[in-house]
PDB file of C-alpha atoms in Angstrom:
ATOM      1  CA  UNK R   1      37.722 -14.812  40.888  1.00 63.00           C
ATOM      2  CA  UNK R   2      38.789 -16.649  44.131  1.00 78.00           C
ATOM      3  CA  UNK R   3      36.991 -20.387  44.691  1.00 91.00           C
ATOM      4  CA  UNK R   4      35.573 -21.677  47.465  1.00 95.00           C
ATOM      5  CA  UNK R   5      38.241 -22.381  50.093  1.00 96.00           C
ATOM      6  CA  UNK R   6      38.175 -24.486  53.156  1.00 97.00           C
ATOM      7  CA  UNK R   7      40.236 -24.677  56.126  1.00 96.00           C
ATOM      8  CA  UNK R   8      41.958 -27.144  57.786  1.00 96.00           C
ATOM      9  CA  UNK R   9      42.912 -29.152  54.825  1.00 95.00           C
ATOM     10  CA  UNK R  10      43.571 -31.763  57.432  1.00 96.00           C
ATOM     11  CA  UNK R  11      42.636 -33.086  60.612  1.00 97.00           C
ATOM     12  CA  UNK R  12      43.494 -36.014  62.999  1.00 97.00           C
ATOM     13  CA  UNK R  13      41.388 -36.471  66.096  1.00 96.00           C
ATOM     14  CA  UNK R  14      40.849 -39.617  68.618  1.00 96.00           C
ATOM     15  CA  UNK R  15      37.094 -40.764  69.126  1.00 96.00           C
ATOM     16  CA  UNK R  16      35.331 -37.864  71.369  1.00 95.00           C
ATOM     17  CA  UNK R  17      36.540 -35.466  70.635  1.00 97.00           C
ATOM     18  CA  UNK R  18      35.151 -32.067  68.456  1.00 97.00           C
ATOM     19  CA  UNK R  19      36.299 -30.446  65.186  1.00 97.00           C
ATOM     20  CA  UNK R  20      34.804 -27.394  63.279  1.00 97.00           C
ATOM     21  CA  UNK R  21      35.124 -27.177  59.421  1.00 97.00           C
ATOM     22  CA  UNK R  22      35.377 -23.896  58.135  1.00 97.00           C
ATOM     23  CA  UNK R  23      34.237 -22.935  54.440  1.00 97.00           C
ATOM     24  CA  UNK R  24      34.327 -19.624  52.254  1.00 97.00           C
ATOM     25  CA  UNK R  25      32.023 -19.685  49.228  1.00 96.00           C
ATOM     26  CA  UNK R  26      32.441 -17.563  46.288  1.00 94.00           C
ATOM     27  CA  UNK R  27      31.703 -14.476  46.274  1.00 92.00           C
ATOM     28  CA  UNK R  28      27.920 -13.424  45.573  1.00 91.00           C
ATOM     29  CA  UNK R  29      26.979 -17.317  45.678  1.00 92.00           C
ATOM     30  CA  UNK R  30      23.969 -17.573  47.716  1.00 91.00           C
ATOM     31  CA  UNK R  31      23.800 -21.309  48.174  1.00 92.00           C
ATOM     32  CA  UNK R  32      26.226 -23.272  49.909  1.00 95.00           C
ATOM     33  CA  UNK R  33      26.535 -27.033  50.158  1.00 95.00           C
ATOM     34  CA  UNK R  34      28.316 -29.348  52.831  1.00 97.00           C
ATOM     35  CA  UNK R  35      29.107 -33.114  51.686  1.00 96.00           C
ATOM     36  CA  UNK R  36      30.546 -35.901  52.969  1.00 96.00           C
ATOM     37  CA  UNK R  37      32.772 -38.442  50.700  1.00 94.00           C
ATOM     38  CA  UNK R  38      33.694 -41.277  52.143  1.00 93.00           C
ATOM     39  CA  UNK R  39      36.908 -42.776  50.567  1.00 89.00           C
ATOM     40  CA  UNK R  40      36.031 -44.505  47.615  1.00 86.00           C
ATOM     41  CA  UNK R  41      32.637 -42.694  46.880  1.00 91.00           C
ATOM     42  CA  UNK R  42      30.275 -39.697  46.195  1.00 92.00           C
ATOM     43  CA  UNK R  43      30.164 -36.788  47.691  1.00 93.00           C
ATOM     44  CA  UNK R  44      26.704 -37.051  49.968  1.00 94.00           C
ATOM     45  CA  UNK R  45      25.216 -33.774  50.834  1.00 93.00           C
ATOM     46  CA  UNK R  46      24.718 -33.202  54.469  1.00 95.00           C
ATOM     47  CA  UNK R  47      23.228 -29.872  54.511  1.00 95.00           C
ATOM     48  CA  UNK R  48      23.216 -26.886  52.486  1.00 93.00           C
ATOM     49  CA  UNK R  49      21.610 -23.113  53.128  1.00 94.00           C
ATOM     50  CA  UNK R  50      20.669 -20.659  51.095  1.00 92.00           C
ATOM     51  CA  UNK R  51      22.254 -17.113  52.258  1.00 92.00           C
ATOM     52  CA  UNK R  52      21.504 -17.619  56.087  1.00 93.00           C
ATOM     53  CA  UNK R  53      18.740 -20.386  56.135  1.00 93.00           C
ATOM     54  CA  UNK R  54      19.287 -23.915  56.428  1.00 92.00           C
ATOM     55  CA  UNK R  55      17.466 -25.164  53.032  1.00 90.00           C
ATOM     56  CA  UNK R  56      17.596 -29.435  54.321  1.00 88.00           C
ATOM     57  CA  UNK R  57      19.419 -31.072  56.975  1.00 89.00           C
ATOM     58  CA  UNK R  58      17.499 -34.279  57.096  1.00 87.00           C
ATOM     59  CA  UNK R  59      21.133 -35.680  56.170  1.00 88.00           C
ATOM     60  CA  UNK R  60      23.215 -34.352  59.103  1.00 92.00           C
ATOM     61  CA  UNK R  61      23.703 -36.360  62.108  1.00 87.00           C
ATOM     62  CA  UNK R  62      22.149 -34.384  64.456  1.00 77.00           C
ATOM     63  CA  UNK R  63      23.061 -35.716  67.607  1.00 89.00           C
ATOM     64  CA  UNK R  64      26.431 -34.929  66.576  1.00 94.00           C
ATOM     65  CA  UNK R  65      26.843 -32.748  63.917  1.00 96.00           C
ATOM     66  CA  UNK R  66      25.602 -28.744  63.577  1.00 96.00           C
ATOM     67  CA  UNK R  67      26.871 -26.509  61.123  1.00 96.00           C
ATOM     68  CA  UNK R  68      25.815 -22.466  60.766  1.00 96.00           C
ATOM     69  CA  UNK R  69      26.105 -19.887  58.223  1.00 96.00           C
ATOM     70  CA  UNK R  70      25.230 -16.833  60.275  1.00 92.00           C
ATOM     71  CA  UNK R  71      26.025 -13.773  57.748  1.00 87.00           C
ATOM     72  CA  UNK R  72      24.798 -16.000  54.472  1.00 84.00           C
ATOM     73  CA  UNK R  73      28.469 -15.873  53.777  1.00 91.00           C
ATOM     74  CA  UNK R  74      31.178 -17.915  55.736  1.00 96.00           C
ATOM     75  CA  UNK R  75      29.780 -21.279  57.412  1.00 97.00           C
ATOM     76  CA  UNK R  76      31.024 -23.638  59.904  1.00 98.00           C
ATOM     77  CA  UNK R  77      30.600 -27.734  60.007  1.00 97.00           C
ATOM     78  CA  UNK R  78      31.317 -28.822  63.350  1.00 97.00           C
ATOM     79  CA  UNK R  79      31.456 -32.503  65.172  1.00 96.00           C
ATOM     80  CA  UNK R  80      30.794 -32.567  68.178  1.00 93.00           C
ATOM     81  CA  UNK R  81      31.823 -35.851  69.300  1.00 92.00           C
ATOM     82  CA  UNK R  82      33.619 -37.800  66.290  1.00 94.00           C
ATOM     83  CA  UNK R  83      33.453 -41.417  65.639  1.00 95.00           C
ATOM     84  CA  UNK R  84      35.373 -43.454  63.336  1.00 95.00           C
ATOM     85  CA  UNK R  85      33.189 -44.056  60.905  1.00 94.00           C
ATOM     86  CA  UNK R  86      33.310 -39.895  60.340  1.00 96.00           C
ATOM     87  CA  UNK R  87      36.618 -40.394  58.467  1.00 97.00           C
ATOM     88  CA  UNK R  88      36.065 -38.634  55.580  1.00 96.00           C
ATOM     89  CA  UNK R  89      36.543 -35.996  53.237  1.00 96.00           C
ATOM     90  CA  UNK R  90      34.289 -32.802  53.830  1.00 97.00           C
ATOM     91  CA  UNK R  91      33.664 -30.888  51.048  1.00 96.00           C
ATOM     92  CA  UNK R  92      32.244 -27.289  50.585  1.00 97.00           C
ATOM     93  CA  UNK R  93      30.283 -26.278  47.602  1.00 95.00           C
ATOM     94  CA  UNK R  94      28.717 -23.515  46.196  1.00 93.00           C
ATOM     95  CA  UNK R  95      26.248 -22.122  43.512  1.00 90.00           C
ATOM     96  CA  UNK R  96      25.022 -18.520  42.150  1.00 87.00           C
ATOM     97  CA  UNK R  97      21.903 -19.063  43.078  1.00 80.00           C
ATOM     98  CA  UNK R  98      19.644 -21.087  44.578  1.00 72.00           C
ATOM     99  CA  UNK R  99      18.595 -22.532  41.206  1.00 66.00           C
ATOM    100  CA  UNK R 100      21.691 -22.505  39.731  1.00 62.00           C
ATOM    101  CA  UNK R 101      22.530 -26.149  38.597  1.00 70.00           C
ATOM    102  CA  UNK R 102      26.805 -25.461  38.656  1.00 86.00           C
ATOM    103  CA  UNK R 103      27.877 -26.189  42.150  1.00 90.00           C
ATOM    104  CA  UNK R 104      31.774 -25.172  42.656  1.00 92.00           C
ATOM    105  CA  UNK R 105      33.384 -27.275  45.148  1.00 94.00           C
ATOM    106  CA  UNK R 106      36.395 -26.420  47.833  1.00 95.00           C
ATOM    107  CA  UNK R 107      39.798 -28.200  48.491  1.00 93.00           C
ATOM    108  CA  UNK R 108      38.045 -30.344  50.939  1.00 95.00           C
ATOM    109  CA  UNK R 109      38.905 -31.186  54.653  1.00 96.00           C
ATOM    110  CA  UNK R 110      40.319 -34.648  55.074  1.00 96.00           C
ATOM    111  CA  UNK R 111      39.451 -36.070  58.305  1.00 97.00           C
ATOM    112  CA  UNK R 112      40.726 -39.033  60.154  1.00 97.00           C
ATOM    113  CA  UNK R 113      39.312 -40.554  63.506  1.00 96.00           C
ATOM    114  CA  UNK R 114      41.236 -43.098  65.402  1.00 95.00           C
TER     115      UNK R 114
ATOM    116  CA  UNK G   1      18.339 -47.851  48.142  1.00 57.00           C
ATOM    117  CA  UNK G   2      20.695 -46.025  46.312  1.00 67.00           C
ATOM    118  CA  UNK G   3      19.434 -43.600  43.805  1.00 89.00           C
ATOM    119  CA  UNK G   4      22.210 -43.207  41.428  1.00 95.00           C
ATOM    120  CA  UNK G   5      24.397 -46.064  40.012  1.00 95.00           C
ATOM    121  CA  UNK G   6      27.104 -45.943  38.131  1.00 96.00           C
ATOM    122  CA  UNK G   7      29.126 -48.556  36.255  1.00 95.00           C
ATOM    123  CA  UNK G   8      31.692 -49.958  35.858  1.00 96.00           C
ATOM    124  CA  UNK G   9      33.555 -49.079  38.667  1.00 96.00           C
ATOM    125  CA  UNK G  10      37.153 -49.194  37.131  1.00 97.00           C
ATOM    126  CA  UNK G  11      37.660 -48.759  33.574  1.00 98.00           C
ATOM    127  CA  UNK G  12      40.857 -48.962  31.607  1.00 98.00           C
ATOM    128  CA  UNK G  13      41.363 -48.123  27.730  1.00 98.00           C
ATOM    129  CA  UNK G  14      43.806 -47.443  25.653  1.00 98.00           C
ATOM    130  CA  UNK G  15      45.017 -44.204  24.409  1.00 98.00           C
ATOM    131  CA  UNK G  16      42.975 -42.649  21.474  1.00 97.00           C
ATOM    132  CA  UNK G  17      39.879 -44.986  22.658  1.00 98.00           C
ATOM    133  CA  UNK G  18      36.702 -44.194  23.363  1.00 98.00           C
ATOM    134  CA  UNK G  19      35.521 -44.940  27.243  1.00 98.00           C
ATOM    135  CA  UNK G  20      32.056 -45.134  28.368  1.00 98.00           C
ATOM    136  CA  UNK G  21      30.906 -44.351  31.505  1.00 98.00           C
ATOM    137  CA  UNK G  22      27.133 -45.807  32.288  1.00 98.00           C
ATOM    138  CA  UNK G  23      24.824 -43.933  34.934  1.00 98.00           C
ATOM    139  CA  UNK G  24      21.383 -45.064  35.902  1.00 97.00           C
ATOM    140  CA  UNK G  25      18.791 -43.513  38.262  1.00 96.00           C
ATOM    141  CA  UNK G  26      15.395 -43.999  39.804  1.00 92.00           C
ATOM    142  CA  UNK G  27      13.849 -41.335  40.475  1.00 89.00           C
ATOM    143  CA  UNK G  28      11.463 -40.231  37.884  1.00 89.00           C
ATOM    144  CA  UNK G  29      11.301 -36.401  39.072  1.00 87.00           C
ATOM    145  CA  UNK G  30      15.336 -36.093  38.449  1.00 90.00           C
ATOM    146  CA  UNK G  31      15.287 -33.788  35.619  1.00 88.00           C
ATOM    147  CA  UNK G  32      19.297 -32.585  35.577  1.00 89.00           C
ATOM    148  CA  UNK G  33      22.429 -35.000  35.189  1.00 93.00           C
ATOM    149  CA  UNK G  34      25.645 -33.707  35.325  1.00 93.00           C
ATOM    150  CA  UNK G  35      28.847 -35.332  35.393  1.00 96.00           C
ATOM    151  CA  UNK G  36      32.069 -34.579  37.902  1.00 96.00           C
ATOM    152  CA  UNK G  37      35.295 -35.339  36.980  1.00 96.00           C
ATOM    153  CA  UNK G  38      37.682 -35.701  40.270  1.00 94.00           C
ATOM    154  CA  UNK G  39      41.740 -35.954  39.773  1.00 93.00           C
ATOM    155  CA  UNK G  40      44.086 -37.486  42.512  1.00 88.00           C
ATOM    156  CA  UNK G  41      43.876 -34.633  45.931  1.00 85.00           C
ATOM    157  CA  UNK G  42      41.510 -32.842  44.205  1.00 89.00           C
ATOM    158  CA  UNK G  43      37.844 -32.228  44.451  1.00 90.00           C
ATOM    159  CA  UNK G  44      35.462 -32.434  41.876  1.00 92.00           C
ATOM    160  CA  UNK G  45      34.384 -30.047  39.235  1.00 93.00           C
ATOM    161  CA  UNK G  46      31.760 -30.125  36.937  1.00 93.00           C
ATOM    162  CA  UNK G  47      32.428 -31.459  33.279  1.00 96.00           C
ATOM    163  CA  UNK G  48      29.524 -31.393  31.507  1.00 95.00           C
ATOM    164  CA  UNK G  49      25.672 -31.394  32.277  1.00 93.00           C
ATOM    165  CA  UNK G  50      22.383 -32.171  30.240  1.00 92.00           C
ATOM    166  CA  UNK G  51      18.576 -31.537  30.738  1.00 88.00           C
ATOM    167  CA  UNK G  52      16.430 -34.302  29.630  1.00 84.00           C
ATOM    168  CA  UNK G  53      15.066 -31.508  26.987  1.00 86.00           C
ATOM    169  CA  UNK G  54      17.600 -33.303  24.613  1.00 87.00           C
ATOM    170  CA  UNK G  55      18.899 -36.857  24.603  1.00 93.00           C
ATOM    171  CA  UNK G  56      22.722 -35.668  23.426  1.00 95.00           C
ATOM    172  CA  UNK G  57      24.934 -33.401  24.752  1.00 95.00           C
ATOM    173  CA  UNK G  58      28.526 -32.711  23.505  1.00 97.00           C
ATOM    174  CA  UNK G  59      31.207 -30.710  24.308  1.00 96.00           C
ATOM    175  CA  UNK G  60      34.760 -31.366  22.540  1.00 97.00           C
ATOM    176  CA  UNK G  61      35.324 -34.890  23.492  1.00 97.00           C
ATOM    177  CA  UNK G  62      32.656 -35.217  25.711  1.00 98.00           C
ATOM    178  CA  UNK G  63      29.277 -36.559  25.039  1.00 98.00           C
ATOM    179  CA  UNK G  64      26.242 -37.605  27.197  1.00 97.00           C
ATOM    180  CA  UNK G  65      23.499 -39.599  26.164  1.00 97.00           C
ATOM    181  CA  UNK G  66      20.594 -39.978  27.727  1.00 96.00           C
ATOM    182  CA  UNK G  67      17.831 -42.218  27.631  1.00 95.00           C
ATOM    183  CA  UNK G  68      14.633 -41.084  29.793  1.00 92.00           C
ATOM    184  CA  UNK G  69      12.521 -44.494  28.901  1.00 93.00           C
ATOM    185  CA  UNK G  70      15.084 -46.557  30.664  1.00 95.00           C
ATOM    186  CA  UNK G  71      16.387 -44.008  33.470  1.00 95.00           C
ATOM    187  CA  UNK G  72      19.556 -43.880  31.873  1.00 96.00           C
ATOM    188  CA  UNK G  73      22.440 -41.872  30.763  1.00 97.00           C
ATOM    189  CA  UNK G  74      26.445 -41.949  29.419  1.00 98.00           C
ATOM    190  CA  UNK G  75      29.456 -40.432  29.565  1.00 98.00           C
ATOM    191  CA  UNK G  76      31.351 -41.036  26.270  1.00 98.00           C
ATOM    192  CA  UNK G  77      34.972 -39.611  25.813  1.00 98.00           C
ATOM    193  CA  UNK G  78      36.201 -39.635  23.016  1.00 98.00           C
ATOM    194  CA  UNK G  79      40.622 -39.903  21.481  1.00 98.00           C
ATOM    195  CA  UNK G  80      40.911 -40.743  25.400  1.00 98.00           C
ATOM    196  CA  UNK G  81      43.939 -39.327  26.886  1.00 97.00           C
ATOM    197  CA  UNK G  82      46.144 -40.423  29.941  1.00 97.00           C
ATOM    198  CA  UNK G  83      45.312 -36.993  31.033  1.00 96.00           C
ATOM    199  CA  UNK G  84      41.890 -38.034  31.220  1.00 97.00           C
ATOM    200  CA  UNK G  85      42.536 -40.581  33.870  1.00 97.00           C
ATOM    201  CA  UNK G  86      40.708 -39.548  37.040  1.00 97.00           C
ATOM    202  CA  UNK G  87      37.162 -40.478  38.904  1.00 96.00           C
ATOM    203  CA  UNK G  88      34.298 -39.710  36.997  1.00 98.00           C
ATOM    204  CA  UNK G  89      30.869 -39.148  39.288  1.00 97.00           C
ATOM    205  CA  UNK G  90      27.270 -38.861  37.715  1.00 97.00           C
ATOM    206  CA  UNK G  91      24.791 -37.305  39.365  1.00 94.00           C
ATOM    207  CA  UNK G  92      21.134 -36.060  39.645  1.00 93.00           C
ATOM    208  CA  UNK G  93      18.734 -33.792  40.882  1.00 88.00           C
ATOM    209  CA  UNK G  94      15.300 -33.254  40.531  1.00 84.00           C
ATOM    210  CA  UNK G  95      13.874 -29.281  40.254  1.00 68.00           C
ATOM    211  CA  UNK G  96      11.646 -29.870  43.750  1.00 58.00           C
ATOM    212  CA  UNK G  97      14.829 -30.048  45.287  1.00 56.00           C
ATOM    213  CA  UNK G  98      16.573 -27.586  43.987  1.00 64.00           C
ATOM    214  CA  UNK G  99      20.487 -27.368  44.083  1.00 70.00           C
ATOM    215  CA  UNK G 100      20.041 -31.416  45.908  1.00 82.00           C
ATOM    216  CA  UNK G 101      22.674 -33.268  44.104  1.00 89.00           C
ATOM    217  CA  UNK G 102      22.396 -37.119  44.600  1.00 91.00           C
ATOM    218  CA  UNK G 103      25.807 -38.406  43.406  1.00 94.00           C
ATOM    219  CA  UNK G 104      26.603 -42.096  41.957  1.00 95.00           C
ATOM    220  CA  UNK G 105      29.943 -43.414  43.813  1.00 94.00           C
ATOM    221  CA  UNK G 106      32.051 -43.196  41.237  1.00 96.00           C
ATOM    222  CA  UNK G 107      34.161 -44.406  38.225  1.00 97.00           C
ATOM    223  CA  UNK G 108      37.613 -44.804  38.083  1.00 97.00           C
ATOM    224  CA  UNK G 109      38.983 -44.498  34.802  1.00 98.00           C
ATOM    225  CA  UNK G 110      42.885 -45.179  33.755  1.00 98.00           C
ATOM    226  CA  UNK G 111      43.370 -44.092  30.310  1.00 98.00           C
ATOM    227  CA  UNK G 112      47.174 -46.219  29.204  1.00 97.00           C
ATOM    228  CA  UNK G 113      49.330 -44.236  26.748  1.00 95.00           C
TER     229      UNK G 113
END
């Protein structure tokens, strides 16, 4: 069984400009999770859905920060206008269900903004 | 105000030792505490859980104890290895928010051969 993957595994952008995040859970999971981990601590959820609805956002930036799961499968984390204090790693989870307790995390994106 | 603590935040022991890991919370309503381990590049994965149902959970050299009076809980390992050596969250989440993880920021243990 395939795990969550993520794509880039790596980006470098200057202040301004906009980056997209792209995350597949595993297959059948209906929940999927979007964190934030600073370097140096926890994972902090930003969002997460279950299949196509947004479950809580009251984490994510909204001024800057959207992210979409259209098809309840694939989603997308995009910034539009990064700062420094973005630089991060974002990381993709996902569960069987929305009460499933196991969340299975991705590879991670690791972003840096000069 | 940070939900989830954990301490220390470095720990080093010596082969064969046992570590301990301490987690402490404050929400009352968290009702599921899990613990992530997190190697060097990787992300984390999920090493062992418990429901406040028990106070002990093991599995192999893994144990968490848990103490609901005073919000908090442990990771004890056991014959520590240096392949044990990684960054060890604890976390919580309460069943009203279903799937809502609230993570501690981490410990970072070095297990010396």
């Amino acid at each position: 069984e395939a795990g969550v993957t993520q794509s880039p595994r790596y980006a470098v952008l200057q202040e301004g400009q906009a980056v997209s995040f792209w995350c597949d859970p595993i297959s059948g999971h209906d929940t999927l999770y979007w964190y934030q981990q600073p370097r140096d601590q926890g994972p902090q959820l930003l969002v997460y859905f279950r299949d196509e609805a947004v479950i809580d956002n009251s984490q994510l930036p909204s001024d800057r920060f959207s992210a979409v799961r259209p098809k309840g499968t694939n989603s997308t984390l995009k910034i539009q206008s990064a700062k420094q204090g973005d630089t991060a790693t974002y990381l993709c989870a996902s569960s069987l269900t929305f009460n499933q307790d196991t969340q299975y995390f991705g590879p991670g994106t690791r972003l840096l903004v000069l | 105000q940070q939900q989830v603590r954990q301490s220390p935040q470095s720990l080093t022991v010596w082969e064969g030792e046992t570590a301990i890991l301490n987690c402490s919370y404050e929400d009352s309503t968290f009702d599921y505490f899990p613990w992530y381990h997190q190697f060097p590049g990787e992300s984390p994965a999920l090493l062992i859980a418990i429901r406040p149902v028990s106070n002990k959970k093991e599995d192999g050299r893994f144990t968490i104890f848990f103490n609901k009076r005073e919000k908090k809980f442990s990771l004890h390992i056991a014959d520590s290895q240096p392949g044990d050596s990684a960054t060890y969250f604890c976390a919580a989440s309460a069943n009203t928010n279903t799937g809502k993880l609230t993570f501690g920021d981490g410990t970072v243990l070095t297990v010396k051969p």
